[in-house]
Short mmCIF file of C-alpha atoms and ligand atoms in Angstrom, two decimals:
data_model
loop_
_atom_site.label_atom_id
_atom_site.label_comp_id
_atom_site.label_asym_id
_atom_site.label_seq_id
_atom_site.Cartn_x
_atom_site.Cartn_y
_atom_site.Cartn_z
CA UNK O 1 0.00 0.00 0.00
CA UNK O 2 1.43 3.21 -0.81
CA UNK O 3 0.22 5.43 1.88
CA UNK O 4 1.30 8.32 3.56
CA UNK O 5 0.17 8.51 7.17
CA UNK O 6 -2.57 11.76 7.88
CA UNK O 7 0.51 13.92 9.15
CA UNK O 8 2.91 12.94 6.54
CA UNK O 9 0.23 13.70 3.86
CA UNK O 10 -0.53 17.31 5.65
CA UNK O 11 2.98 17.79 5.31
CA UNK O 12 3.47 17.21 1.93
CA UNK O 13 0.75 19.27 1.28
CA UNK O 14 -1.43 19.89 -1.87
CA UNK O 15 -1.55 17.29 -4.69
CA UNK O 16 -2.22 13.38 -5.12
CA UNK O 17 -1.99 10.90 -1.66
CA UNK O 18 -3.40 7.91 -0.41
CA UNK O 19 -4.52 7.80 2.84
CA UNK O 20 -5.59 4.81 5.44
CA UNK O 21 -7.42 4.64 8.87
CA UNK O 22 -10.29 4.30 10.60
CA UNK O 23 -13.50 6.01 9.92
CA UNK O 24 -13.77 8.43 13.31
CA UNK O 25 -16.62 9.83 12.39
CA UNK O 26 -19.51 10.70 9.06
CA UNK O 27 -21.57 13.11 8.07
CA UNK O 28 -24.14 12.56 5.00
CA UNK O 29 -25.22 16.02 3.39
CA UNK O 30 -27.15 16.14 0.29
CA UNK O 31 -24.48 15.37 -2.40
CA UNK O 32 -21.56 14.68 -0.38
CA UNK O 33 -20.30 12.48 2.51
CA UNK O 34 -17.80 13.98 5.16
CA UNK O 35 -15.60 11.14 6.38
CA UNK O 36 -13.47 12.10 9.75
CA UNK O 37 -10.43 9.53 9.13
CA UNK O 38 -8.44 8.53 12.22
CA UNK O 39 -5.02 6.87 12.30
CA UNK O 40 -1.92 6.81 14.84
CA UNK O 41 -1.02 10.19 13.17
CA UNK O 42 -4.37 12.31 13.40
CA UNK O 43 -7.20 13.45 11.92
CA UNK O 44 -8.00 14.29 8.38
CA UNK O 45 -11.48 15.21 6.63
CA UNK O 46 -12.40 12.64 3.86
CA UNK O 47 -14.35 14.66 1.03
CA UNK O 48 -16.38 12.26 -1.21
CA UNK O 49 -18.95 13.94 -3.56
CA UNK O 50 -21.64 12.32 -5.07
CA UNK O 51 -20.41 12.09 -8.47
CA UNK O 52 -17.54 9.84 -7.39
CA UNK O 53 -20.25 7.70 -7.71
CA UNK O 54 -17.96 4.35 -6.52
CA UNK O 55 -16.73 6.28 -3.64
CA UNK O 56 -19.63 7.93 -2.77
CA UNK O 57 -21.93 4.37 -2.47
CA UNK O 58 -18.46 2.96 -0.40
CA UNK O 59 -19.02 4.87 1.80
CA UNK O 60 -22.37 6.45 2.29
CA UNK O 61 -23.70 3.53 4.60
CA UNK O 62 -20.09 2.75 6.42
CA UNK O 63 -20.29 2.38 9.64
CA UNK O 64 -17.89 4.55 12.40
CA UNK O 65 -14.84 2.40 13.19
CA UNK O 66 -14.53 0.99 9.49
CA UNK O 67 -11.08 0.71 7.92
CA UNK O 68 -10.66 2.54 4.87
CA UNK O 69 -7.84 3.07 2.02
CA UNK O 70 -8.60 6.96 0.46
CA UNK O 71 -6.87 7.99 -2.70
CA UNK O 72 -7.60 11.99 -3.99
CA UNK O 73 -6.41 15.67 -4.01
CA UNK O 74 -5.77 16.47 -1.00
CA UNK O 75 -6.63 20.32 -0.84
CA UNK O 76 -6.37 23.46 1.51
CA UNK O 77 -9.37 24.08 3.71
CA UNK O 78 -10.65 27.29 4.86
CA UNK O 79 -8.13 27.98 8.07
CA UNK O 80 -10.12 27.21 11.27
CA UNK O 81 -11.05 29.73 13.79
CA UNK O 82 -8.34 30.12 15.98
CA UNK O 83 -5.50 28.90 13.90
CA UNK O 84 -2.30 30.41 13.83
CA UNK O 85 -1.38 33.02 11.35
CA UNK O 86 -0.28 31.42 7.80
CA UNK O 87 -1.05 27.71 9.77
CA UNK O 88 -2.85 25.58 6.93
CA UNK O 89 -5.44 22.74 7.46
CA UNK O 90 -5.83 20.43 4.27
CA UNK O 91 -8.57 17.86 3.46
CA UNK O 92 -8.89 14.94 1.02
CA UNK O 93 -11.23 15.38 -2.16
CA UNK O 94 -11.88 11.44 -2.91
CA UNK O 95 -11.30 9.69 -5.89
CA UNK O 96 -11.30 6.22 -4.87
CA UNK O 97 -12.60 4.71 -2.02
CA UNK O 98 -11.28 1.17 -0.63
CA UNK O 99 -13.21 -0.62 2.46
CA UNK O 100 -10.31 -2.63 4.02
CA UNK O 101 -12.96 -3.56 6.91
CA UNK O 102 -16.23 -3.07 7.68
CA UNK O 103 -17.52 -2.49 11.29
CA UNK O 104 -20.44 -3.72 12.94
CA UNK O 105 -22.82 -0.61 13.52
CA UNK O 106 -23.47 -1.47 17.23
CA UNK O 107 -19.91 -0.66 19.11
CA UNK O 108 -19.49 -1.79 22.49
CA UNK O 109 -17.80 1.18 23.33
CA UNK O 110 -18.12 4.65 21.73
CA UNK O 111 -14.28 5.64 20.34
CA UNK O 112 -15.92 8.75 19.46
CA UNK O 113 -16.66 9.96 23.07
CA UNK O 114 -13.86 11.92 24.75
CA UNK O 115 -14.52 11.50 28.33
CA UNK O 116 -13.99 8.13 30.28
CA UNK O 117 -17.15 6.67 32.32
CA UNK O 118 -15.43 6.10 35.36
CA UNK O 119 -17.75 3.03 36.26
CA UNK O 120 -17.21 1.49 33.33
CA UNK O 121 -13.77 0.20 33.70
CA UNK O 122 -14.59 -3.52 33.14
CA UNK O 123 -16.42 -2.86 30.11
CA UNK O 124 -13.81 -1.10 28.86
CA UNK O 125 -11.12 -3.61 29.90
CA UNK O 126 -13.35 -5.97 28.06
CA UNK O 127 -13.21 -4.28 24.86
CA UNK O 128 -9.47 -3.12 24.90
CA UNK O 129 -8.55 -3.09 21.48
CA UNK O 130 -11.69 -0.22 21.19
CA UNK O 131 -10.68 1.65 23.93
CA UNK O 132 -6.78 1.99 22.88
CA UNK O 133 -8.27 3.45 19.42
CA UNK O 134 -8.60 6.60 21.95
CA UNK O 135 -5.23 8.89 22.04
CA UNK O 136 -5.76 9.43 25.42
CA UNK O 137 -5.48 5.58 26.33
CA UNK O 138 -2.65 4.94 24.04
CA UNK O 139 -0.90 7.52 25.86
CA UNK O 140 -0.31 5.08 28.57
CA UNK O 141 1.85 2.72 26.37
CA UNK O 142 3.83 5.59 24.68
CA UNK O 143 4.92 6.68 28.45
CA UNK O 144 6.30 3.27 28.93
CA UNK O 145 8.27 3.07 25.91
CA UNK O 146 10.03 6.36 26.87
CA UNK O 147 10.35 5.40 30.03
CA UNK O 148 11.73 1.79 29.36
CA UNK O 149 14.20 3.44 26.72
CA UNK O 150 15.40 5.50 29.35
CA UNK O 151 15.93 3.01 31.59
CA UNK O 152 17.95 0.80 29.52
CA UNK O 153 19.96 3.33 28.55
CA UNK O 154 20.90 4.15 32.04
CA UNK O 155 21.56 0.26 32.07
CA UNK O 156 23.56 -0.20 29.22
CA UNK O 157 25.46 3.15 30.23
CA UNK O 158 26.80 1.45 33.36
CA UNK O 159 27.10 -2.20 31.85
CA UNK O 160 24.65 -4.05 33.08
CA UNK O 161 23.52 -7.94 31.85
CA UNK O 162 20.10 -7.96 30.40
CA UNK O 163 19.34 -11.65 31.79
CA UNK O 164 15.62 -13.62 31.21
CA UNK O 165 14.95 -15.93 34.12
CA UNK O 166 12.31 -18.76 34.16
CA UNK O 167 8.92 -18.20 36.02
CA UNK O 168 7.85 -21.73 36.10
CA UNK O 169 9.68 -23.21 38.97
CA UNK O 170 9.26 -26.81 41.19
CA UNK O 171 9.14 -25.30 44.70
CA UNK O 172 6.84 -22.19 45.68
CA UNK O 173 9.69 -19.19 45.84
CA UNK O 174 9.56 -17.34 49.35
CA UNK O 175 6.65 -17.69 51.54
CA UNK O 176 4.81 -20.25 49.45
CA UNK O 177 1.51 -18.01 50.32
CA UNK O 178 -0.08 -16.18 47.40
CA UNK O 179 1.68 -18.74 44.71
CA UNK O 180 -0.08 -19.78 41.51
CA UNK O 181 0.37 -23.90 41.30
CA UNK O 182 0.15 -25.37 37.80
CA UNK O 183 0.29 -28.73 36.67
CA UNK O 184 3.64 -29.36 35.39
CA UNK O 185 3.37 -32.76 33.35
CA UNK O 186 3.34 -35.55 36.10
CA UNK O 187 4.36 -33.03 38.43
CA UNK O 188 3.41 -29.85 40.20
CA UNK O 189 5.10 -26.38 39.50
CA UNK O 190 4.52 -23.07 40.58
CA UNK O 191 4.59 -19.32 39.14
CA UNK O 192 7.22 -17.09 39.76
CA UNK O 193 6.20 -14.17 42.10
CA UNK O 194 9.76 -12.61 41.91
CA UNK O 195 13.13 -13.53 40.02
CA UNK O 196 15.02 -12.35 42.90
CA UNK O 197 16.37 -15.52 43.25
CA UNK O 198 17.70 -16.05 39.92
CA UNK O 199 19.02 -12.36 40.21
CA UNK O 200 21.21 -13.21 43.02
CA UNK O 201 22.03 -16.60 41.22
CA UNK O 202 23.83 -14.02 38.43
CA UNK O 203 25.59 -12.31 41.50
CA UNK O 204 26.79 -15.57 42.59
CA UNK O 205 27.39 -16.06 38.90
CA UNK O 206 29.83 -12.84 39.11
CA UNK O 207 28.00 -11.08 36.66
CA UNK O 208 27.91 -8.33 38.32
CA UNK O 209 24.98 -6.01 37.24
CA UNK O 210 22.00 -7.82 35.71
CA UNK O 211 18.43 -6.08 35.09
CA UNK O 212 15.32 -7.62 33.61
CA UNK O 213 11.71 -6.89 32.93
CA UNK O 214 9.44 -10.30 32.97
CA UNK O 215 6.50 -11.26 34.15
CA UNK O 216 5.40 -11.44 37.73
CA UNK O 217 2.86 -13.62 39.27
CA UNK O 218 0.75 -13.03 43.06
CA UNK O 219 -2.00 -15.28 43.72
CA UNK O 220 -3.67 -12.68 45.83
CA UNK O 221 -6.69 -11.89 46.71
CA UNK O 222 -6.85 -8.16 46.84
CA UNK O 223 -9.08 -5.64 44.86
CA UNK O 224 -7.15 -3.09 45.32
CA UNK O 225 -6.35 0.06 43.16
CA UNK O 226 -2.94 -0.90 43.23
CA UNK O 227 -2.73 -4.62 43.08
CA UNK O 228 -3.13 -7.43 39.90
CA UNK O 229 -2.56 -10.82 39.72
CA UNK O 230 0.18 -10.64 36.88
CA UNK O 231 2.65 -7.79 36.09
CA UNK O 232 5.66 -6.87 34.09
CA UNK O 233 8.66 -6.61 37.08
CA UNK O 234 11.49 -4.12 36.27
CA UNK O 235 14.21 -5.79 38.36
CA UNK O 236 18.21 -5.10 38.88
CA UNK O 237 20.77 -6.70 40.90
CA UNK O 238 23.76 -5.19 41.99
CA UNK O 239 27.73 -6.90 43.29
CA UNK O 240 30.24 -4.98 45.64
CA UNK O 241 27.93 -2.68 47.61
CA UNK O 242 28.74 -1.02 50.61
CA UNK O 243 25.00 -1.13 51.43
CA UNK O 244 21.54 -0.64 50.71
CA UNK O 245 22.81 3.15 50.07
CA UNK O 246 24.75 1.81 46.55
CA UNK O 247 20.85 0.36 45.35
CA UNK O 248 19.01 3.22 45.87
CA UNK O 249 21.59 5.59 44.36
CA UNK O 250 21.63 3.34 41.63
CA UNK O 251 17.85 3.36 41.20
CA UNK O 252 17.07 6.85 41.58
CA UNK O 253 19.50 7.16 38.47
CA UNK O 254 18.09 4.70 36.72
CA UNK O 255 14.67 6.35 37.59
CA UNK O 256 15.57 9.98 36.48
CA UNK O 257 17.30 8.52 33.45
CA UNK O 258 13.81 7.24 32.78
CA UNK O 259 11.67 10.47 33.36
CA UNK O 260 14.23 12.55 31.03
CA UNK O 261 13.48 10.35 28.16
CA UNK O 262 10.34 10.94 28.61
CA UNK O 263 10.81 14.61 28.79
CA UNK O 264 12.45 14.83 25.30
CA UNK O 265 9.77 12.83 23.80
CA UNK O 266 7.13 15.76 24.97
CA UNK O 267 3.73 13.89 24.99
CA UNK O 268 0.94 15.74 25.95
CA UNK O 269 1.48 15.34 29.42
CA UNK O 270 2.42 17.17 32.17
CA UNK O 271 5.56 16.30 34.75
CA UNK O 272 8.53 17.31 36.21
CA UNK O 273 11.83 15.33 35.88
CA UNK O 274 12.34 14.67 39.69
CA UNK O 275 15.67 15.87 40.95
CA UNK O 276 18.52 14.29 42.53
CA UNK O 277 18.95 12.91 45.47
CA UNK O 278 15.53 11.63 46.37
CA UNK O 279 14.30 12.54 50.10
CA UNK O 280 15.40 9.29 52.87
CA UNK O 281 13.65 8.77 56.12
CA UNK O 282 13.80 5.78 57.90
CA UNK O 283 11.00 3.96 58.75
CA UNK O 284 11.50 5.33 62.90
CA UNK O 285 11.14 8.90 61.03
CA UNK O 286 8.44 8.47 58.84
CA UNK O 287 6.43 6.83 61.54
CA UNK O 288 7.43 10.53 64.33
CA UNK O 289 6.50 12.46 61.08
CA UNK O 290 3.16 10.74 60.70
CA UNK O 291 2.30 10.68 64.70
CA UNK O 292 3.36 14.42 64.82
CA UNK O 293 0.46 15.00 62.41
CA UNK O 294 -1.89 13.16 64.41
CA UNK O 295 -1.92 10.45 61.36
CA UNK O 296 -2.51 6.81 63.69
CA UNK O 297 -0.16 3.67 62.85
CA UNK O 298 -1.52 0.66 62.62
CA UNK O 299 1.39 -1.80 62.96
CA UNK O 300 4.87 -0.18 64.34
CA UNK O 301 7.18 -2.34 61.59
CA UNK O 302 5.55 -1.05 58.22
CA UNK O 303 3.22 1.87 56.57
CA UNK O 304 -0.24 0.72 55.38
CA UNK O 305 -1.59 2.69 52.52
CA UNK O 306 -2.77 5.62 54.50
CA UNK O 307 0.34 6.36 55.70
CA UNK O 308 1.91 5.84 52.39
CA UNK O 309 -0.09 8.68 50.96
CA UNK O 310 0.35 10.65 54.17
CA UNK O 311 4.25 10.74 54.31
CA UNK O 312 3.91 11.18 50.74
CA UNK O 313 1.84 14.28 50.89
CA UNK O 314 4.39 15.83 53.61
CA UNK O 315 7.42 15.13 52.13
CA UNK O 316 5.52 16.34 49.25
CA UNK O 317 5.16 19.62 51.31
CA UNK O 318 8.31 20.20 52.80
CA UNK O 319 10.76 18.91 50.18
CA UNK O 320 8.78 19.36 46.95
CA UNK O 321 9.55 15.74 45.83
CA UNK O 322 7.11 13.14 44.30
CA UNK O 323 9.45 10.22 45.15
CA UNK O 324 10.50 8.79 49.03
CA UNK O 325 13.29 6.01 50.12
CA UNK O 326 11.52 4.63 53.55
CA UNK O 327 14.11 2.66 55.12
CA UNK O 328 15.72 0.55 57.53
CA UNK O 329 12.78 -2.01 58.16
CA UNK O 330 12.52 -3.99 61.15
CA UNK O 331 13.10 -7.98 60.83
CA UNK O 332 9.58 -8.46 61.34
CA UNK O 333 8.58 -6.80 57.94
CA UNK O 334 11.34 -8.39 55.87
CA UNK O 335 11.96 -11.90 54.42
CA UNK O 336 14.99 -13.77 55.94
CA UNK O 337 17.54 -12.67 53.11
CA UNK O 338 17.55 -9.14 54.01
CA UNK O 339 20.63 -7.99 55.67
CA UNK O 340 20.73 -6.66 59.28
CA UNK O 341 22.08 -3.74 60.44
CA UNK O 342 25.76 -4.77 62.00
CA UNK O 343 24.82 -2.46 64.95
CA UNK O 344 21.08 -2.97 65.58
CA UNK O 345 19.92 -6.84 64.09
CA UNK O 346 16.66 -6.11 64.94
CA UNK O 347 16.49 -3.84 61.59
CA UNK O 348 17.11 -4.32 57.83
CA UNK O 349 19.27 -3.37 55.24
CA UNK O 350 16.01 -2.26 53.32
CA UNK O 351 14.10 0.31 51.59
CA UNK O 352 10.84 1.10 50.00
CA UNK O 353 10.54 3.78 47.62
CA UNK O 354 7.45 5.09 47.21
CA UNK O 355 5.88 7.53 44.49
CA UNK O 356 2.82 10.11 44.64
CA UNK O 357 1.38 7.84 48.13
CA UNK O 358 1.92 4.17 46.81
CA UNK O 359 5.00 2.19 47.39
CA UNK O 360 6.72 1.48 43.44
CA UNK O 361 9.31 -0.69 44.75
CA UNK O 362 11.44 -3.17 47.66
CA UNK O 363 15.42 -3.63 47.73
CA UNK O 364 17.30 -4.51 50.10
CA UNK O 365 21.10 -5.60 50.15
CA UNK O 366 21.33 -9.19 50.38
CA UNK O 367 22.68 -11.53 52.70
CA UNK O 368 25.34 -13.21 50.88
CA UNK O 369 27.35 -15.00 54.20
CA UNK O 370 25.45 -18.54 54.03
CA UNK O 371 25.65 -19.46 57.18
CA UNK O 372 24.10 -16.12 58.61
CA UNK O 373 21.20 -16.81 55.67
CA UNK O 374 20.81 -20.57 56.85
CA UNK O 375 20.45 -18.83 60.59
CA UNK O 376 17.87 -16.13 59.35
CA UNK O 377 16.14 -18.80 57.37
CA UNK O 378 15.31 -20.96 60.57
CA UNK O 379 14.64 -17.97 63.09
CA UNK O 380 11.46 -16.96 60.25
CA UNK O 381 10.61 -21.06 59.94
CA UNK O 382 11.60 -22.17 56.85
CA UNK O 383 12.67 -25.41 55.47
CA UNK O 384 16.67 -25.77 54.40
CA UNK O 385 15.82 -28.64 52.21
CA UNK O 386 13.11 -26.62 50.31
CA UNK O 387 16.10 -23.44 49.79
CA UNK O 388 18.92 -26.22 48.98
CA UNK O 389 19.30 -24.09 45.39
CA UNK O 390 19.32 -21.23 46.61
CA UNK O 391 21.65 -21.54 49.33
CA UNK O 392 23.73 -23.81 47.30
CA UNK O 393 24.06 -20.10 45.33
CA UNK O 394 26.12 -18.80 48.63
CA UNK O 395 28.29 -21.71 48.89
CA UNK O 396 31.27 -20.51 46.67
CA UNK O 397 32.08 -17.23 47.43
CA UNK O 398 29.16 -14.83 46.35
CA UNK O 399 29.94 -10.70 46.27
CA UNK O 400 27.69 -8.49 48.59
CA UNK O 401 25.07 -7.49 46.69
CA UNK O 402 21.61 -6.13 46.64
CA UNK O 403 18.74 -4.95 44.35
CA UNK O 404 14.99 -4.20 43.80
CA UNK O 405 12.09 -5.02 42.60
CA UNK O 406 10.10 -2.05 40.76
CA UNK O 407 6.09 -2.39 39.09
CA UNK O 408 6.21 -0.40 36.63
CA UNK O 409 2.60 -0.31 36.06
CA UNK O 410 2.24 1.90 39.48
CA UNK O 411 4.10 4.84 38.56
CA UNK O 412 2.49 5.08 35.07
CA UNK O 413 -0.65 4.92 36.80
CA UNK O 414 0.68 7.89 39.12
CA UNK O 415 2.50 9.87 36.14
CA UNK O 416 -0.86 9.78 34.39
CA UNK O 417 -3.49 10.36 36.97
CA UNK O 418 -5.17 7.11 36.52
CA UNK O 419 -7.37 6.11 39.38
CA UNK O 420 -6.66 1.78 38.68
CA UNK O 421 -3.41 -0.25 37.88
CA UNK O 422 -5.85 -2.02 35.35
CA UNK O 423 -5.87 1.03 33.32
CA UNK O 424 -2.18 1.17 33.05
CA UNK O 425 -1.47 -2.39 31.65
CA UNK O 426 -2.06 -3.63 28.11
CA UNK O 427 -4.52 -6.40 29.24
CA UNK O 428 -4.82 -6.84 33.22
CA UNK O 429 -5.56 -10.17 35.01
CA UNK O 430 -7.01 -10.05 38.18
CA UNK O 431 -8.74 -12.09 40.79
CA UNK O 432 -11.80 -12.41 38.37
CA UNK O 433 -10.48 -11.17 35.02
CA UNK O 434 -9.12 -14.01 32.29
CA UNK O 435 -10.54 -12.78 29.43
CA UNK O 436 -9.95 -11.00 26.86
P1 ATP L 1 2.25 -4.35 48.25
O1 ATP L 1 2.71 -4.21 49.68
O2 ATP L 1 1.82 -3.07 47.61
O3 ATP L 1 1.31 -5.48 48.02
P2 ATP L 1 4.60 -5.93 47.90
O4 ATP L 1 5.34 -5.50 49.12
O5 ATP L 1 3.94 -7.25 47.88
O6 ATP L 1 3.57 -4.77 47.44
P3 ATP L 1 6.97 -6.54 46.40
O7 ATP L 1 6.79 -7.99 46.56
O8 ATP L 1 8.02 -5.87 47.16
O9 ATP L 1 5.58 -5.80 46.65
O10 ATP L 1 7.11 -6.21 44.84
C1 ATP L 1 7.91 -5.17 44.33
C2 ATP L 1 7.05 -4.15 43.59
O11 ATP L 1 6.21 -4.81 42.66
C3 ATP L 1 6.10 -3.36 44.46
O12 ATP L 1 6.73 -2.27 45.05
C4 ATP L 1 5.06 -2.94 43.47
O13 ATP L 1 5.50 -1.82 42.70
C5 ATP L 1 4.98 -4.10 42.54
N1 ATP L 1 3.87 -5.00 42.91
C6 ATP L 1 3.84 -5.88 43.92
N2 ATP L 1 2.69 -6.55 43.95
C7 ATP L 1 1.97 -6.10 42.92
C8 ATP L 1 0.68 -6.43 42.41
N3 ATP L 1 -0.06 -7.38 42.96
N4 ATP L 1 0.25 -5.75 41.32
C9 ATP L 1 1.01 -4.81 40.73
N5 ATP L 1 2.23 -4.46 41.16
C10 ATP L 1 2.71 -5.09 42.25
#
């Protein structure tokens, strides 16, 4: 097909194109059919006069959402009220019409309609591919592209491994609570809800710096805002850290490296780069901060989501940031492979960061020294035999190390103002949803 996409054509300017999109929206006059078309590019008014006869019959009774191929003159139009001085708007006087697809007249969902119906978020979700015809939606996927390519430069800019690790695995990783189990030929396996085991396998593996993005799975039951049952992890790993000060430095880079891709893109959307270093407080802090305001804790070892948004909305206030490390969690909080503080065991090597009031991420250095993990590993109850691979990884000299694991889905949600996670992922699964 030789076709120019609608902004390439406007650009071009008068004279002979061929166009191709979807069929926005139609109006039927007496002798002539206006045809809005729609593709990634933008708008452009189809002209097809009656005496195109072929044309005109095409695409008299079309129905919105129909793909069409346009071939004509494409012409200057009167300039529209408002328009710049010597700014020129062009439309397309038909001369052959070609219906690549015809819709169904009864859409689901209206692509026309601008504003979102709050309430109808499943709807929507179950007609995707209509509702990411809207700008607005696609939005969502162009921020993570900019964002990712940000990222990975950062990434490749300091070395790092790009590594793939496998997410079907023969014991439940962690916990075992909130696992997916699937049957696994004779056998039963289980879905990864992390690779941070395989991360610190490539530490043992002395590579270093390794990052990934993969799929993550949590067999939870929450209907949360904020919570799905699969999502794309942005994970990194890090060797030869002093402490859990090295991994957030390192991701607060990685993070800025991010947003100031996404600055040069400029997409219609409004945010500041966030500037460097991002605000610490340790968990002791955050928790005086919050009970100074009056703002009651529930449980004295981590922040439920209240308190997420309330530290958020201080720090917020007194340090103009977006973004805040909460560290040093207590034992109780942490899974057994977080490293202790030399001079107070009863807290972590940890840190969340959180973003606009919801936590985006967990690191932590690692305990590398087996025999303190084995020790850990007993004191919170779990079985040695089950962790053999794992701790097998600490056997032969391992580097300190430490990393985190990010959802990226949260801060695009937060970057764009959406009010659900759901919104910000291609096709979400949750507890109920399995379809499309
Ligand atoms: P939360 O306390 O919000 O349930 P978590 O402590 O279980 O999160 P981690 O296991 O530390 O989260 O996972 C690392 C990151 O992955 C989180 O900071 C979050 O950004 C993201 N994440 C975790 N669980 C989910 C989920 N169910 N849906 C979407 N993103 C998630």
């Amino acid at each position: 097909m030789n076709r120019l996409s609608v902004s390439a054509a406007k650009k071009q300017g008068q004279g002979s194109v061929t166009v191709a999109g979807f069929v926005h929206n139609k109006r039927v006059h007496k002798g002539v059919v206006f045809v809005d078309l729609r593709d990634l590019s933008g708008l452009l008014q189809l002209v097809v006069l009656e005496s195109e006869v072929t044309a005109y019959q095409a695409v008299e009774g079309l129905n919105l959402e129909s793909v069409l191929e346009a071939s004509g003159i494409l012409q200057e139009k009167p300039a529209k009220k408002g328009a710049e001085p010597g700014e020129k708007d062009f439309e397309l006087l038909v001369k052959e019409i070609k219906v690549l697809s015809s819709a169904a007249e009864q859409l689901p969902i209206q692509v026309l309609q601008k504003i979102d119906n709050e309430a109808d978020l499943d709807n929507r979700l179950n007609w995707r591919f209509l509702d990411l015809r809207k700008e607005e939606h696609r939005l969502i996927f162009s921020v993570w592209t900019e964002l990712e390519k940000g990222f990975r430069k950062y990434f490749s800019d300091q070395n790092f491994f790009q590594i793939y690790t496998p997410t079907l695995m023969s014991t439940a990783s962690e916990t075992g609570a909130d696992v997916f189990a699937v049957k696994y030929f004779e056998r039963q396996a289980y879905l990864s809800q992390s690779p941070q085991f395989y991360k610190q396998m490539a530490m043992a593996a002395g590579m270093e710096k390794v990052f990934m993005v993969g799929p993550v799975y949590r067999a939870e039951k929450s209907f949360t805002n904020r919570h799905v049952t699969e999502f794309t992890g942005l994970d990194f790993e890090i060797s030869y850290i002093a402490s859990h000060e090295d991994v957030m430095k390192t991701e607060e880079e990685m993070l800025v490296a991010g947003f100031q891709a996404l600055a040069e893109k400029n997409l219609p959307l409004e945010f500041a780069v966030p500037t460097l270093p991002f605000p610490r407080l340790t968990l002791a802090e955050v928790k005086a901060k919050l009970a100074a305001k009056g703002i009651k804790s529930e449980a004295d070892d981590d922040l439920n989501p209240e308190e997420e948004r309330a530290i958020c909305a201080l720090v917020k206030e007194e340090m103009n940031h977006d973004f805040i490390f909460v560290t040093d969690y207590p034992v109780s909080a942490r899974p057994f492979y977080h490293m202790r503080h030399e001079d107070n065991p009863q807290l972590t090597k940890s840190f969340d960061l959180l973003y606009q009031g919801i936590e985006i991420t967990t690191g932590a250095q690692r305990e590398h020294r087996v025999e303190v993990l084995e020790a850990q590993a007993l004191e919170k109850g779990m079985n040695l035999e089950e962790l053999a691979d794992y701790l097998n990884f600490f056997r032969f000299g391992c580097p300190p190390h430490g990393g985190v694991g990010i959802g990226p889905a949260r801060i695009i949600m937060k970057l764009l103002g959406l009010g659900n996670i759901k919104e910000a992922i291609f096709l979400p699964r949750d507890v109920k949803r399995l379809n499309p």
